[in-house]
Amino acid sequence: MQVQETLQDLSNKINAQPQGIAGLHAVYHFVLSGEEAGTYEVVFANNQADYTMGVTREAGCKLELSDKDFIKLIEGRLNPTVAFVTGKLKISGEMGLSFKLQTILHHYQSRN
């Protein structure tokens, strides 16, 4: 449940102050391994963030990593560039969206 709690916390922060995602329309799939394995979908649309377990739409960007590394990524304790280079993080789809995600996460990590 820690993955879902982390996603809920992030969604709450974004939805409370959506300026960090203003105008963004994107779908991300996080394919996680580990105890909380599964695919988690995050949708940014209409200045809101929403997540679901499972796939409901085609993703513009897919990220594959462990559930523990996912939590570290969201909390700002895992450098996405280092994770990608070392193989902890695999990215497919639009690379520009992965960079946008990094910007979004950084924006909301500084707003504990």
Tab-separated table of C-alpha atoms in Angstrom:
chain	number	residue	atom	x	y	z
A	1	MET	CA	0.000	0.000	0.000
A	2	GLN	CA	2.988	2.323	0.273
A	3	VAL	CA	3.012	2.907	-3.506
A	4	GLN	CA	-0.637	3.934	-3.506
A	5	GLU	CA	-0.138	6.156	-0.455
A	6	THR	CA	2.821	7.822	-2.159
A	7	LEU	CA	0.783	8.401	-5.324
A	8	GLN	CA	-2.145	9.749	-3.300
A	9	ASP	CA	0.120	12.182	-1.442
A	10	LEU	CA	1.655	13.373	-4.717
A	11	SER	CA	-1.777	13.769	-6.331
A	12	ASN	CA	-3.020	15.750	-3.338
A	13	LYS	CA	-0.031	18.126	-3.536
A	14	ILE	CA	-0.441	18.618	-7.281
A	15	ASN	CA	-4.202	19.110	-7.132
A	16	ALA	CA	-3.873	21.608	-4.281
A	17	GLN	CA	-1.383	23.695	-6.302
A	18	PRO	CA	-1.694	22.687	-9.968
A	19	GLN	CA	0.511	25.454	-11.410
A	20	GLY	CA	3.355	22.917	-11.740
A	21	ILE	CA	1.346	20.930	-14.311
A	22	ALA	CA	-0.545	23.812	-15.950
A	23	GLY	CA	-1.480	22.911	-19.498
A	24	LEU	CA	0.050	19.430	-19.366
A	25	HIS	CA	-1.912	16.569	-20.894
A	26	ALA	CA	0.059	13.345	-20.451
A	27	VAL	CA	-0.355	9.727	-19.407
A	28	TYR	CA	2.424	7.841	-17.626
A	29	HIS	CA	2.604	4.145	-16.835
A	30	PHE	CA	4.803	3.005	-13.979
A	31	VAL	CA	5.472	-0.712	-14.312
A	32	LEU	CA	6.700	-1.781	-10.904
A	33	SER	CA	8.346	-4.950	-9.670
A	34	GLY	CA	8.624	-6.058	-6.056
A	35	GLU	CA	6.046	-6.522	-3.306
A	36	GLU	CA	3.661	-3.987	-4.857
A	37	ALA	CA	4.231	-5.102	-8.447
A	38	GLY	CA	1.816	-3.914	-11.077
A	39	THR	CA	1.165	-1.091	-13.470
A	40	TYR	CA	0.138	2.256	-12.048
A	41	GLU	CA	-1.247	4.887	-14.391
A	42	VAL	CA	-0.835	8.589	-13.703
A	43	VAL	CA	-2.811	11.063	-15.800
A	44	PHE	CA	-2.187	14.788	-15.929
A	45	ALA	CA	-5.102	16.600	-17.572
A	46	ASN	CA	-7.198	19.698	-16.959
A	47	ASN	CA	-4.707	20.921	-14.342
A	48	GLN	CA	-5.301	17.842	-12.210
A	49	ALA	CA	-3.392	14.653	-11.426
A	50	ASP	CA	-5.117	11.309	-11.069
A	51	TYR	CA	-3.792	7.790	-10.691
A	52	THR	CA	-5.217	4.304	-11.007
A	53	MET	CA	-3.962	0.780	-10.615
A	54	GLY	CA	-3.929	-0.782	-14.053
A	55	VAL	CA	-4.071	0.580	-17.566
A	56	THR	CA	-7.007	2.581	-18.910
A	57	ARG	CA	-5.275	4.650	-21.617
A	58	GLU	CA	-2.262	4.557	-23.865
A	59	ALA	CA	0.769	6.057	-22.150
A	60	GLY	CA	3.012	8.650	-23.689
A	61	CYS	CA	5.814	7.493	-21.401
A	62	LYS	CA	6.384	4.194	-19.603
A	63	LEU	CA	8.815	3.821	-16.719
A	64	GLU	CA	9.870	0.454	-15.319
A	65	LEU	CA	11.487	0.139	-11.889
A	66	SER	CA	11.102	-1.554	-8.517
A	67	ASP	CA	8.423	-0.426	-6.097
A	68	LYS	CA	11.087	0.650	-3.596
A	69	ASP	CA	12.946	2.704	-6.217
A	70	PHE	CA	9.642	4.226	-7.350
A	71	ILE	CA	8.988	5.557	-3.854
A	72	LYS	CA	12.533	6.915	-3.673
A	73	LEU	CA	12.032	8.585	-7.074
A	74	ILE	CA	8.792	10.268	-6.011
A	75	GLU	CA	10.290	11.391	-2.691
A	76	GLY	CA	13.406	12.796	-4.365
A	77	ARG	CA	15.798	10.238	-2.900
A	78	LEU	CA	16.632	8.604	-6.260
A	79	ASN	CA	18.317	10.540	-9.039
A	80	PRO	CA	16.450	9.537	-12.224
A	81	THR	CA	19.473	10.059	-14.471
A	82	VAL	CA	21.690	7.838	-12.336
A	83	ALA	CA	18.896	5.253	-12.043
A	84	PHE	CA	18.504	5.200	-15.836
A	85	VAL	CA	22.243	4.884	-16.513
A	86	THR	CA	22.667	2.112	-13.924
A	87	GLY	CA	19.656	0.152	-15.215
A	88	LYS	CA	17.415	0.654	-12.188
A	89	LEU	CA	15.018	2.638	-14.375
A	90	LYS	CA	13.924	1.783	-17.908
A	91	ILE	CA	12.084	4.389	-19.956
A	92	SER	CA	10.150	3.939	-23.175
A	93	GLY	CA	7.946	6.272	-25.163
A	94	GLU	CA	8.410	10.011	-25.414
A	95	MET	CA	11.659	10.925	-23.685
A	96	GLY	CA	10.518	14.539	-23.444
A	97	LEU	CA	7.726	13.413	-21.130
A	98	SER	CA	10.237	11.692	-18.858
A	99	PHE	CA	12.134	14.985	-18.534
A	100	LYS	CA	8.842	16.795	-17.863
A	101	LEU	CA	8.055	14.271	-15.126
A	102	GLN	CA	11.415	14.953	-13.510
A	103	THR	CA	10.596	18.682	-13.506
A	104	ILE	CA	7.154	18.034	-11.998
A	105	LEU	CA	8.526	15.798	-9.259
A	106	HIS	CA	11.205	18.325	-8.378
A	107	HIS	CA	8.601	21.091	-8.242
A	108	TYR	CA	6.404	19.192	-5.760
A	109	GLN	CA	9.231	17.647	-3.724
A	110	SER	CA	10.265	21.130	-2.655
A	111	ARG	CA	6.726	21.673	-1.324
A	112	ASN	CA	6.585	19.126	1.463
